[in-house]
Coordinates of C-alpha atoms in Angstrom, one line a residue:
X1 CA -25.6 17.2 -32.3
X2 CA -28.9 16.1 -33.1
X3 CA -30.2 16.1 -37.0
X4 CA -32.9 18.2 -36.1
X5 CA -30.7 20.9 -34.2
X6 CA -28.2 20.7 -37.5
X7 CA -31.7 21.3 -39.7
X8 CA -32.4 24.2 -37.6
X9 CA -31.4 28.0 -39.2
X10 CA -32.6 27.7 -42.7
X11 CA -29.8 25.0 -43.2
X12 CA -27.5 27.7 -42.8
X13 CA -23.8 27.0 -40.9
X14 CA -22.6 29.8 -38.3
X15 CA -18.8 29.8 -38.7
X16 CA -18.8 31.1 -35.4
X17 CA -19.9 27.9 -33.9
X18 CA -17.7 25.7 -35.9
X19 CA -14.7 27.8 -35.0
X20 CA -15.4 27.9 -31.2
X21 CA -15.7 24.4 -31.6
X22 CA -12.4 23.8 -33.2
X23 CA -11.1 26.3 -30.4
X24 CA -12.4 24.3 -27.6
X25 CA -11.7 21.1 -28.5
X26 CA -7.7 22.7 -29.5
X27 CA -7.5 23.7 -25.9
X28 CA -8.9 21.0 -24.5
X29 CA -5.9 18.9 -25.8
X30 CA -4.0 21.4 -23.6
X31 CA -1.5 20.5 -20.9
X32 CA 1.0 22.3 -19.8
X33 CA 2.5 19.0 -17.6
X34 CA 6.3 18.3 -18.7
X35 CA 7.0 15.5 -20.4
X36 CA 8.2 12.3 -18.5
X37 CA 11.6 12.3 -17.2
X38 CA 13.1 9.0 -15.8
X39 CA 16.5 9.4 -13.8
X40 CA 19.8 8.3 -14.6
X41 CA 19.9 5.2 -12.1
X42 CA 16.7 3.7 -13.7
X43 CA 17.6 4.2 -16.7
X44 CA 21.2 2.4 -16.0
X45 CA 19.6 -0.7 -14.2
X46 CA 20.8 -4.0 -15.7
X47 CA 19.3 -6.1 -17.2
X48 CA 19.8 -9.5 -14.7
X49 CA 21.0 -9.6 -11.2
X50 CA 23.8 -11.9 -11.7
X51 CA 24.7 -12.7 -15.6
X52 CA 26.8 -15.6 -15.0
X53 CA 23.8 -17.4 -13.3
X54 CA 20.6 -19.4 -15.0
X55 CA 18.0 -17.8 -15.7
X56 CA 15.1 -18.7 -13.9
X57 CA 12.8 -21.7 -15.2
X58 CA 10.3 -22.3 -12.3
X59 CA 7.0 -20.1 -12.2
X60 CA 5.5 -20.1 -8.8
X61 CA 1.9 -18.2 -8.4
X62 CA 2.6 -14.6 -7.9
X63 CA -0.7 -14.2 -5.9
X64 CA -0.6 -16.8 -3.6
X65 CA 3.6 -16.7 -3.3
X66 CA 3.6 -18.1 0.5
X67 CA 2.8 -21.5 -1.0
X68 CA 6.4 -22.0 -1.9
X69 CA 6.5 -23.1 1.3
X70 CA 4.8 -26.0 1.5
X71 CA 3.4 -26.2 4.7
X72 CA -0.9 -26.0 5.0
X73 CA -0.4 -24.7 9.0
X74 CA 1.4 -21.5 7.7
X75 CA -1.3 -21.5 4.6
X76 CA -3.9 -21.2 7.2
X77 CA -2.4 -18.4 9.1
X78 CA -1.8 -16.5 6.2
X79 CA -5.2 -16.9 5.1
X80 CA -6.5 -15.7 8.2
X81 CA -4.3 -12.6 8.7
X82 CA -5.5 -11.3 5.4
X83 CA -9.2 -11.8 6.7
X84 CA -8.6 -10.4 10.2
X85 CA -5.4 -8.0 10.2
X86 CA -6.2 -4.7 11.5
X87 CA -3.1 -3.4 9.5
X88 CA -4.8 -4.6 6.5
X89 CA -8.2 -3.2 7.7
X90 CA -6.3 0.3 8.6
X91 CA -4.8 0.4 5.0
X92 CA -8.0 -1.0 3.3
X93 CA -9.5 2.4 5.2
X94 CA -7.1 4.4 3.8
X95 CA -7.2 3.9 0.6
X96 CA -11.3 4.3 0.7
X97 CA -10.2 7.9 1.5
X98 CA -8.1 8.2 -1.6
X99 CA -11.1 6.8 -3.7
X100 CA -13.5 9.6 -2.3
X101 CA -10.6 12.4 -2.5
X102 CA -10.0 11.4 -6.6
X103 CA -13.5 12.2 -6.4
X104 CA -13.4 15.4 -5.2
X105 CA -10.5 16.2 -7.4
X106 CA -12.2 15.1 -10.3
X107 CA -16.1 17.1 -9.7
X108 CA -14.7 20.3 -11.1
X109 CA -13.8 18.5 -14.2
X110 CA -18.1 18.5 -15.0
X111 CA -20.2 21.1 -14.5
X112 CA -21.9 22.4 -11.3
X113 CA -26.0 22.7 -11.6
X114 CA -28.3 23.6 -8.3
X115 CA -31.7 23.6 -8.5
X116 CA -33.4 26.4 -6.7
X117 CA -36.8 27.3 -5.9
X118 CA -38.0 30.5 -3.8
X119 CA -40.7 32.5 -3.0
X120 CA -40.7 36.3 -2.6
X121 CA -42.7 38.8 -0.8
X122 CA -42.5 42.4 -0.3
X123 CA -44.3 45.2 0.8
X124 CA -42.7 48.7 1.1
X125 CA -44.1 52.4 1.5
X126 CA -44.7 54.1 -1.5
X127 CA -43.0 57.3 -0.3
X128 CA -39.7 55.8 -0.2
X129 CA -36.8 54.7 -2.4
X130 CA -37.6 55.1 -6.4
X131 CA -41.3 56.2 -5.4
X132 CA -40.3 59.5 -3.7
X133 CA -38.3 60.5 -6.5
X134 CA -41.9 60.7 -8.9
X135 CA -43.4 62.3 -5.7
X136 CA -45.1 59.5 -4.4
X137 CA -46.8 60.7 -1.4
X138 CA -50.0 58.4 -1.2
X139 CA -51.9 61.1 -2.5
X140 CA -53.4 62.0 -6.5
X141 CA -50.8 64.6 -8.0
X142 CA -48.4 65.7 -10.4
X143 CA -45.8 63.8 -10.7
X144 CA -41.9 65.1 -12.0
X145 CA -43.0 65.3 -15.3
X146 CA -45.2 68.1 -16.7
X147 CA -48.1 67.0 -17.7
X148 CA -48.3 63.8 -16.8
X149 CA -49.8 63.4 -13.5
X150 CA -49.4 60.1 -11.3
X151 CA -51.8 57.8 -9.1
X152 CA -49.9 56.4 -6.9
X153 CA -50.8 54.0 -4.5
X154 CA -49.7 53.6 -0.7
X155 CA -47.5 51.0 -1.0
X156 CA -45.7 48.6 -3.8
X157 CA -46.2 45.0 -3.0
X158 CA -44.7 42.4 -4.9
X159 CA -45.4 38.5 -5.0
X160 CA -42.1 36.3 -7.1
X161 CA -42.3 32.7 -7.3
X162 CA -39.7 31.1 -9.1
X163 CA -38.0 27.7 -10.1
X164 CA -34.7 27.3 -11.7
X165 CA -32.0 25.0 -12.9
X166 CA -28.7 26.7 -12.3
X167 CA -25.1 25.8 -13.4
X168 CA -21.4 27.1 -12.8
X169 CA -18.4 25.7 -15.2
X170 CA -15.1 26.5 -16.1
X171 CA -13.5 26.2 -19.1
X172 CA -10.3 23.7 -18.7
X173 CA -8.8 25.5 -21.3
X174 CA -5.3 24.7 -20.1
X175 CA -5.6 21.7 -18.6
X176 CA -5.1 22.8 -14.7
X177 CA -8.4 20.7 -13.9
X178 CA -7.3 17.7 -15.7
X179 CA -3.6 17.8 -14.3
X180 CA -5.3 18.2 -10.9
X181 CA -7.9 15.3 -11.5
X182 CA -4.9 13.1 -13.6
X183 CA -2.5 13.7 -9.8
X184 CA -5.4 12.5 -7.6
X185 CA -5.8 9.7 -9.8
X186 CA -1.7 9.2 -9.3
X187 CA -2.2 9.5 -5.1
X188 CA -5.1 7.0 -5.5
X189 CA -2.9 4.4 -7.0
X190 CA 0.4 5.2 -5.0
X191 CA -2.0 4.2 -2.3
X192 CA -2.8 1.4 -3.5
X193 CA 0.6 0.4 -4.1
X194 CA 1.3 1.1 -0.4
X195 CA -1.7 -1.1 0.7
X196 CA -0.5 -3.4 -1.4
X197 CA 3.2 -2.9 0.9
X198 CA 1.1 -3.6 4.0
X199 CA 0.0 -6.9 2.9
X200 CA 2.8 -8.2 2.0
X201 CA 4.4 -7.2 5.4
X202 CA 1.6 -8.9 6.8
X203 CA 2.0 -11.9 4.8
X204 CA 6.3 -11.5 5.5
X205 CA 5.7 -10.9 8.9
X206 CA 3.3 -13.8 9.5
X207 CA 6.0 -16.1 8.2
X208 CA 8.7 -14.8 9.8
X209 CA 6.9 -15.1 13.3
X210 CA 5.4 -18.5 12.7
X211 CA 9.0 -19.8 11.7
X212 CA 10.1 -18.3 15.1
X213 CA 7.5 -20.1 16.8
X214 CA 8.8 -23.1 15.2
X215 CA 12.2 -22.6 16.7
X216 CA 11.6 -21.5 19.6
X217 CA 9.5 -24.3 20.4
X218 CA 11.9 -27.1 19.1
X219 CA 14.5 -25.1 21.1
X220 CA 12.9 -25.5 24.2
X221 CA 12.0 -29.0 23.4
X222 CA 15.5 -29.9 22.8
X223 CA 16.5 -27.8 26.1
X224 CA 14.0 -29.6 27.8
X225 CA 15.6 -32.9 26.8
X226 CA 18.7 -31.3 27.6
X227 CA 17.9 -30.8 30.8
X228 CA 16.8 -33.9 31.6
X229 CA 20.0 -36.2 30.2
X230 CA 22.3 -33.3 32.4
X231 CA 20.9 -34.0 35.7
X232 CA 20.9 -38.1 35.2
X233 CA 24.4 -37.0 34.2
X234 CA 24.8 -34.9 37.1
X235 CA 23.6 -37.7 39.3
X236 CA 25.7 -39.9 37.5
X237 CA 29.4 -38.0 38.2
X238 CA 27.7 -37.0 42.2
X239 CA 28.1 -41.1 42.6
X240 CA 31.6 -41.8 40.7
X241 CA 32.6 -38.8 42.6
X242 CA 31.3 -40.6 45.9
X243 CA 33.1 -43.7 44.3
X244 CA 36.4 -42.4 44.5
X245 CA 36.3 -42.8 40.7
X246 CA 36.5 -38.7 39.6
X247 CA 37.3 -35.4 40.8
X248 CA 35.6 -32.3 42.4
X249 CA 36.4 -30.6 39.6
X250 CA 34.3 -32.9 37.4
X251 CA 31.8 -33.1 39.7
X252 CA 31.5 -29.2 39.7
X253 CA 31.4 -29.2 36.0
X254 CA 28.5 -31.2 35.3
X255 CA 26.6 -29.0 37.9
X256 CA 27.7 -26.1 36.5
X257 CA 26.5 -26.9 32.8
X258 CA 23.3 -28.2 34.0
X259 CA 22.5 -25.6 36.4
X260 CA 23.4 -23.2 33.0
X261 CA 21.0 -25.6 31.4
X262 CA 18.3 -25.9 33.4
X263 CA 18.8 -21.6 33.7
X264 CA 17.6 -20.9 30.1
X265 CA 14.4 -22.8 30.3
X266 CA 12.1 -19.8 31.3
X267 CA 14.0 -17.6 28.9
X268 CA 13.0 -20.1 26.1
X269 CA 9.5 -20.7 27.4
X270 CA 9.0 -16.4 27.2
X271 CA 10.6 -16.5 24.1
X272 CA 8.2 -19.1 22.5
X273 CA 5.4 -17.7 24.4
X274 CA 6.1 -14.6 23.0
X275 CA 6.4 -15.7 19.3
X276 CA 3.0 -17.2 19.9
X277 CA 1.5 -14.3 21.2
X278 CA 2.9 -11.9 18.5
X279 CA 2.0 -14.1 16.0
X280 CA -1.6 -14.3 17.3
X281 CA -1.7 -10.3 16.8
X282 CA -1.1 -10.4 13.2
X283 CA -4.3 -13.1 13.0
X284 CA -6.2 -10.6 14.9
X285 CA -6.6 -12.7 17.8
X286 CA -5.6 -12.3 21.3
X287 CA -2.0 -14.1 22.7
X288 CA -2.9 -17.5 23.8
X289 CA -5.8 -17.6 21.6
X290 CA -4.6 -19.7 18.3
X291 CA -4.4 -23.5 19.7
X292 CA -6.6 -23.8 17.1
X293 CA -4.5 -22.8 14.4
X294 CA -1.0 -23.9 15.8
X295 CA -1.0 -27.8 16.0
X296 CA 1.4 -29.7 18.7
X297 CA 3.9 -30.5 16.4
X298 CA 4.7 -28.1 13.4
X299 CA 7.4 -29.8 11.2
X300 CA 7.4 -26.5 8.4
X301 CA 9.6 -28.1 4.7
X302 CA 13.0 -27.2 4.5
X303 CA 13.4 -26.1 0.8
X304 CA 17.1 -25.8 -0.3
X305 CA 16.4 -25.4 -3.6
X306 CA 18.9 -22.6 -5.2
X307 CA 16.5 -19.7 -6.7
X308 CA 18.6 -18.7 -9.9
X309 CA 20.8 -15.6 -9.5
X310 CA 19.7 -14.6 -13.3
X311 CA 16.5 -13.2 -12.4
X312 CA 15.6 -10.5 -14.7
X313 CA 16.1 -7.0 -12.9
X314 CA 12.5 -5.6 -14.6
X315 CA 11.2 -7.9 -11.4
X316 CA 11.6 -4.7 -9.2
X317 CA 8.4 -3.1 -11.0
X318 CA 5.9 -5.8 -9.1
X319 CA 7.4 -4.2 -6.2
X320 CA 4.7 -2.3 -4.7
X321 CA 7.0 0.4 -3.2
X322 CA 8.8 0.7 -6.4
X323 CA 5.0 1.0 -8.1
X324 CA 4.3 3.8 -5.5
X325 CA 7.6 5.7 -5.7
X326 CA 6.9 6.0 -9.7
X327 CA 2.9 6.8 -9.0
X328 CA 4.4 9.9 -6.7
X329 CA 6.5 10.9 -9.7
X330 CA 3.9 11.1 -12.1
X331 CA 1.3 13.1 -9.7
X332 CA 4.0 15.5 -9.0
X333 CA 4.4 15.8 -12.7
X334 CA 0.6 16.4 -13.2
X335 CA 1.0 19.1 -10.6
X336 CA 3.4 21.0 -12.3
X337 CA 1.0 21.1 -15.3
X338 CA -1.6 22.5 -12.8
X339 CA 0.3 25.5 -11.4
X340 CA 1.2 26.3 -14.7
X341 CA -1.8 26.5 -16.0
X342 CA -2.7 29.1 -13.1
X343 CA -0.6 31.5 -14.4
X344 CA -3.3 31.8 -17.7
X345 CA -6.6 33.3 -17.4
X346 CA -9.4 31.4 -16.7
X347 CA -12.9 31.2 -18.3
X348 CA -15.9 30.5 -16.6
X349 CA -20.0 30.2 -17.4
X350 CA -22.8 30.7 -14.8
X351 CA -26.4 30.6 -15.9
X352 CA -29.7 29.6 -14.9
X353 CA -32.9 28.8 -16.8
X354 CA -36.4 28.6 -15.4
X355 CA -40.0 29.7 -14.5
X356 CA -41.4 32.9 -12.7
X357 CA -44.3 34.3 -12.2
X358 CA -46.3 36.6 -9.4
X359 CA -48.6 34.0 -8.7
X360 CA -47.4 30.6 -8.0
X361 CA -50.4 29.1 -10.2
X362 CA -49.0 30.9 -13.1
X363 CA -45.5 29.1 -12.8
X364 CA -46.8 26.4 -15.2
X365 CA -47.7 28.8 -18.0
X366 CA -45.3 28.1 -20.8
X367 CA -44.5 31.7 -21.3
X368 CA -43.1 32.4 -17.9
X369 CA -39.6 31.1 -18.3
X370 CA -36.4 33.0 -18.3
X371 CA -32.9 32.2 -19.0
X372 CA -29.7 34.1 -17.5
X373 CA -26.2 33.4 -19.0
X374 CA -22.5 34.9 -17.7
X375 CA -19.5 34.7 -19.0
X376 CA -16.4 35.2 -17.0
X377 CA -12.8 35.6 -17.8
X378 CA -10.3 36.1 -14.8
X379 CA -6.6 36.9 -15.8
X380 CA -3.8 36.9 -12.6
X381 CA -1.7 40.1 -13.0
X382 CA -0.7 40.7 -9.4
X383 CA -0.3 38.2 -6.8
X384 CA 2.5 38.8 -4.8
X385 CA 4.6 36.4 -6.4
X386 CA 2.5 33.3 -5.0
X387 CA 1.6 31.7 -8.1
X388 CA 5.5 31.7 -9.5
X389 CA 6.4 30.6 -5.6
X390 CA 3.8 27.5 -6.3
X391 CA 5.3 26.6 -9.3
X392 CA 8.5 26.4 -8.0
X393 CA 7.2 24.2 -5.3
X394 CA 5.7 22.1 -7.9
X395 CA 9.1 21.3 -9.6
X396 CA 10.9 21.0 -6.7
X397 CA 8.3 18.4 -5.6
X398 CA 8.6 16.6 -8.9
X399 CA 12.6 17.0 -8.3
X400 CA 12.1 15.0 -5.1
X401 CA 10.0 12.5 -6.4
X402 CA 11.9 11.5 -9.3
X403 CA 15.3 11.2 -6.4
X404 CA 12.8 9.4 -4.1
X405 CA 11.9 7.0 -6.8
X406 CA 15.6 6.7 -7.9
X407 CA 16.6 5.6 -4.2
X408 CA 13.7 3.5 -4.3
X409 CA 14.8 1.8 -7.4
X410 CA 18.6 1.4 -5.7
X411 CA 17.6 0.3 -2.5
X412 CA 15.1 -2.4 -4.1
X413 CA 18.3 -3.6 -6.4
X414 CA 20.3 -3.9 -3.6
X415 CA 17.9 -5.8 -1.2
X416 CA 17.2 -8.6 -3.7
X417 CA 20.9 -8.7 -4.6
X418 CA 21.8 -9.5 -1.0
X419 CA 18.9 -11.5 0.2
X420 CA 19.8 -13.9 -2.9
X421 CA 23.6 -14.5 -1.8
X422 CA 21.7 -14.6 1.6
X423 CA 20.3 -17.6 0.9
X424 CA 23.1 -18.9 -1.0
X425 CA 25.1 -18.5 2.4
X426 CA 22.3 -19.8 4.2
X427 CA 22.4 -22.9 1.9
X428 CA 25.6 -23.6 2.3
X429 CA 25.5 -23.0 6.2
X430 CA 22.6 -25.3 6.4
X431 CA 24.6 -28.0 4.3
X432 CA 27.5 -27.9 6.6
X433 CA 25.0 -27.9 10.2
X434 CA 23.5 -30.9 8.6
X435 CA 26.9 -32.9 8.6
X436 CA 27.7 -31.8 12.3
X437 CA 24.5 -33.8 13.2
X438 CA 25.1 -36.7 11.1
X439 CA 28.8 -37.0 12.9
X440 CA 26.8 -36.4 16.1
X441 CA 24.5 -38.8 15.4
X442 CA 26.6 -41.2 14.4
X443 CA 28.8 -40.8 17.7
X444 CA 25.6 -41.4 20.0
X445 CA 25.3 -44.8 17.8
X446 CA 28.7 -45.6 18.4
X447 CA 28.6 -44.9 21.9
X448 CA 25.2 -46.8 22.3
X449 CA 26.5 -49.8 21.0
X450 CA 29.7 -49.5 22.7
X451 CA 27.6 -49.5 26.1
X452 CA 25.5 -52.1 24.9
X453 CA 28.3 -54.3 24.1
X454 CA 29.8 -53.8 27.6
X455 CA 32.7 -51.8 26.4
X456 CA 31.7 -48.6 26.7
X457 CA 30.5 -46.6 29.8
X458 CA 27.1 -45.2 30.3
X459 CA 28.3 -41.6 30.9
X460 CA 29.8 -41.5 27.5
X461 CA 26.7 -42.5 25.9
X462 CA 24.6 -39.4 27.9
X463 CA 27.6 -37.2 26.8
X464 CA 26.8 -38.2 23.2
X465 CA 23.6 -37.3 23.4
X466 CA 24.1 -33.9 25.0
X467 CA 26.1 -33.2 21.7
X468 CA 23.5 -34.2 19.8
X469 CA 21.4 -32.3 21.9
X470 CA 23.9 -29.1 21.1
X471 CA 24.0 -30.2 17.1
X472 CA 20.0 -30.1 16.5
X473 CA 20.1 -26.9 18.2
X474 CA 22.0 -25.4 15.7
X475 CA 20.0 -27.2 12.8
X476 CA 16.8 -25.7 14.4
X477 CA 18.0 -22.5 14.1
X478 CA 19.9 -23.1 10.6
X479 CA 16.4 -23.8 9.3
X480 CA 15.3 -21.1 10.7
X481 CA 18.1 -18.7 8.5
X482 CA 16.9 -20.6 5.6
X483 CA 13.6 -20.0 6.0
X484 CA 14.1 -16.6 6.4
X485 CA 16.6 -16.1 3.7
X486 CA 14.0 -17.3 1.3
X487 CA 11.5 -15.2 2.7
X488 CA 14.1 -12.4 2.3
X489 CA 14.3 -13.1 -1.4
X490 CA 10.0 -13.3 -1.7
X491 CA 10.1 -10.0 0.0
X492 CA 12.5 -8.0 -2.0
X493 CA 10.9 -9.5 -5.0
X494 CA 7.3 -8.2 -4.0
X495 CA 6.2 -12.0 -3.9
X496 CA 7.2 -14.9 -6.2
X497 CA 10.2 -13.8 -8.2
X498 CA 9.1 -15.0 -11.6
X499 CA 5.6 -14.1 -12.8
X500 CA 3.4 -16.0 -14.8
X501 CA 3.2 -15.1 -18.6
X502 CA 0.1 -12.2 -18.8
X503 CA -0.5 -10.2 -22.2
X504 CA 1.5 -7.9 -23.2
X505 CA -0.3 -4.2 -22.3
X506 CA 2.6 -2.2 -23.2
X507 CA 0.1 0.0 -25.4
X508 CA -2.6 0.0 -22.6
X509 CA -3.4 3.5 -21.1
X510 CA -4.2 3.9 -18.1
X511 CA -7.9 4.6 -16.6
X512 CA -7.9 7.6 -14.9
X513 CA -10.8 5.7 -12.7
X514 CA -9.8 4.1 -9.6
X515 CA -13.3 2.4 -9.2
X516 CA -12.8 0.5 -11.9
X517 CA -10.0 -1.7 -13.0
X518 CA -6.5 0.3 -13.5
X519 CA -4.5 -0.9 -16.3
X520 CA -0.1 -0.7 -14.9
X521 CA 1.2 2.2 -17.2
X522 CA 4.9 1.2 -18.3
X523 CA 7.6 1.7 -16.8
X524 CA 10.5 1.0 -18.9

């Protein structure tokens, strides 16, 4: 209020004005939302995964999480999936929609105004309507009154031009407006939570695929290789067998594995080609398209480093579908509020102020303004029970919510606690694949030398390779498991699974704006 508006009235205070002051700003404060309610499985969560491990001591960037992985190839595609994914795009769309929608949910919130301008002509006869009634017949005569007589003329024409600044607002009184605004605000950021899901299966699933390309192309190599030793080796028992130095049945054998060998080539080759080609979708390329991006040889770092079973359990909240689950909650809380408050009466104003005048050179006199001001108050007293049936849908929504983001919750607990004795197993599978292939290695060493020395026989020596053959097949795919184990872990964690230190915003609100930055409202 301006000093000059508070000098206005003789200095004189209307309590009226104070009080309805007082009264709005009272209701204003209205909010007929229930308080927060956080189910029993939440609120039972402990407080560490496992509490006979470590805690966890290394702090990887929770952005940019992938780079655990050590390997710039898989950097590259990551980078470009989040450029060019038309999941990400489709999700990106989506959540523009939400923006504009909180929007729309929050325009009632300020008032309405509509600027109108109009002109008016009319021309009727003057023996009809109220002009008939005062005998209005185009002629000079008495009129209804004694007396008085009348001139009436032939017709009443009338010229109205008028501008005006119009407005229309209701009175949140109870908060329905707010709630409504305060849930749209909730969708926008459940959305973009579940964006926020979308790129990080993007980002999982370009790993996972790119780690299958890896294996399935060492496969084939090694199958390849495979291949080639069985058939010298075939060739090899054909002459002994020629020889007189072996059997049919040997002979037949050596066929048989290499014909079994030489079998699962085109199955590998689809396999790799079709890695490659799914993997190129989540780019946003087409199959055979990302030579560019996929090198010859991809050698991806085998990282066996534990990740500590003591990771603290308050984790799950980066999740983004643990984020969304609770932004669901609290917009079905908000509605609540809102179909409560429809059960009160609301209060509304409608006005206008302007200029009119007959002629439309006279609109800029300074006396030809007029103002027009309603006030509307609309109480429910009979609806067919629909308003009580909405509120009732509004708690049993908020009832579904709260189970949905206790499941959540559950579900998340359980996916880390299995992906992290995952990868313990994996560990300890790799560990034990790695010493078949050291005793395979060292038996094609043994046999080299042996045939080198003159002692042992060449077939030997091709057999020892075949089982070496045999034991880096089942490394290739061991790394594979352990690659994807750890990925398992990243993904149940939301991303890296410790978070660098931020400030504490525990007493941070959050902005009901979601075009500008949104501060995470607690959730302990």
């Amino acid at each position: 209020m301006s000093a000059a508006t508070m000098a206005s009235g003789v200095g004189v205070r209307r309590p009226w004005r104070a009080g309805g002051l007082l009264l709005v700003t009272v209701a204003g404060a209205c909010s007929f939302a229930p308080g927060p309610r956080v189910p029993a499985p939440v609120a039972e969560l402990p407080a560490v995964y496992d509490a006979e491990a470590p805690a966890a001591e290394a702090a990887p960037e929770p952005r940019n999480w992938w780079r655990a992985f050590d390997d710039a190839t898989l950097d590259g595609l990551i980078e470009t999936a989040l450029v060019a994914n038309l999941d990400l795009h489709e999700a990106v769309a989506r959540l523009e929609e939400l923006r504009h929608r909180y929007r729309i949910a929050r325009a009632p919130l300020f008032p309405a105004l509509t600027l109108d301008a109009n002109g008016n002509r009319s021309s009727t006869p003057a023996n009809t309507g109220l002009g008939s009634q005062f005998g209005g017949d185009g002629d000079d005569g008495g009129g209804p009154i004694p007396g008085i007589s009348f001139n009436f003329p032939d017709r009443f024409e009338f010229t109205t031009y008028s501008a005006s600044l119009g407005f229309a607002y209701e009175l949140d009184f109870w908060g329905r407006l707010r709630n409504e605004s305060g849930a749209a605000v909730r969708d926008f950021l459940a959305s973009r939570a579940d964006a926020e899901t979308v790129r990080l299966t993007v980002i999982a699933s370009t790993i996972a695929t790119y780690l299958e390309v890896v294996s399935a192309r060492a496969q084939l190599a090694i199958a390849e290789d495979n291949v080639d030793l069985l058939r010298e080796r075939a060739e090899l028992t054909r002459e002994r067998y020629q020889a007189g130095v072996t059997n049919t049945f040997e002979l037949y054998a050596i066929r048989q594995q290499y014909r079994t060998a030489e079998s699962n080539l085109p199955g590998l080759r689809t396999a790799a080609d079709d890695a490659e080609g799914r993997l190129a979708l989540l780019v946003g390329r087409y199959a055979g398209m990302i030579e560019d991006l996929l090198p010859p040889e991809l050698e991806p770092a085998v990282d066996t480093t534990p990740i500590p079973g003591g990771l603290p359990v308050s984790l799950l909240e980066d999740r983004p579908d643990v984020m969304a689950a609770f932004e669901r909650v609290e917009a079905a809380r908000r509605r609540v509020g809102a179909r409560r408050a429809e059960l009160l009466p609301t209060i509304s104003l409608n006005g206008a102020v302007g200029r009119q005048a007959g002629d439309l050179a006279d609109l800029q006199l300074i006396d030809q303004w007029f103002t027009n001001l309603i006030g509307g108050l609309v109480a429910p007293i009979f609806q067919g029970g629909r308003l009580r049936a909405n509120l009732g849908a509004a708690w049993a929504q908020y009832d579904q919510a709260l189970i949905a983001y206790a499941r959540t919750v559950l579900d998340a607990y359980r996916e880390v606690r299995t992906s992290l004795r995952q990868f313990e197993n994996e560990r300890e599978r790799y560990a034990q694949v790695m010493e078949q292939v050291a005793d395979a290695r060292a038996s094609l060493e043994n046999q080299l030398e042996r045939y080198q020395s003159g002692v042992g026989d060449y077939v030997e020596y091709l057999d020892a390779r075949v089982n070496l053959n045999g034991a880096e097949t089942t490394r290739v795919l061991a790394e594979r498991g352990i690659g994807e184990a750890r990925l398992a872990v990243h993904r149940a964690l939301g991303g890296a699974w410790v978070a660098e230190d931020v400030e504490d915003t525990e007493d941070v609100e959050t902005s009901e704006d979601p075009e500008g930055a949104v501060a995470p409202p607690d959730r302990r």
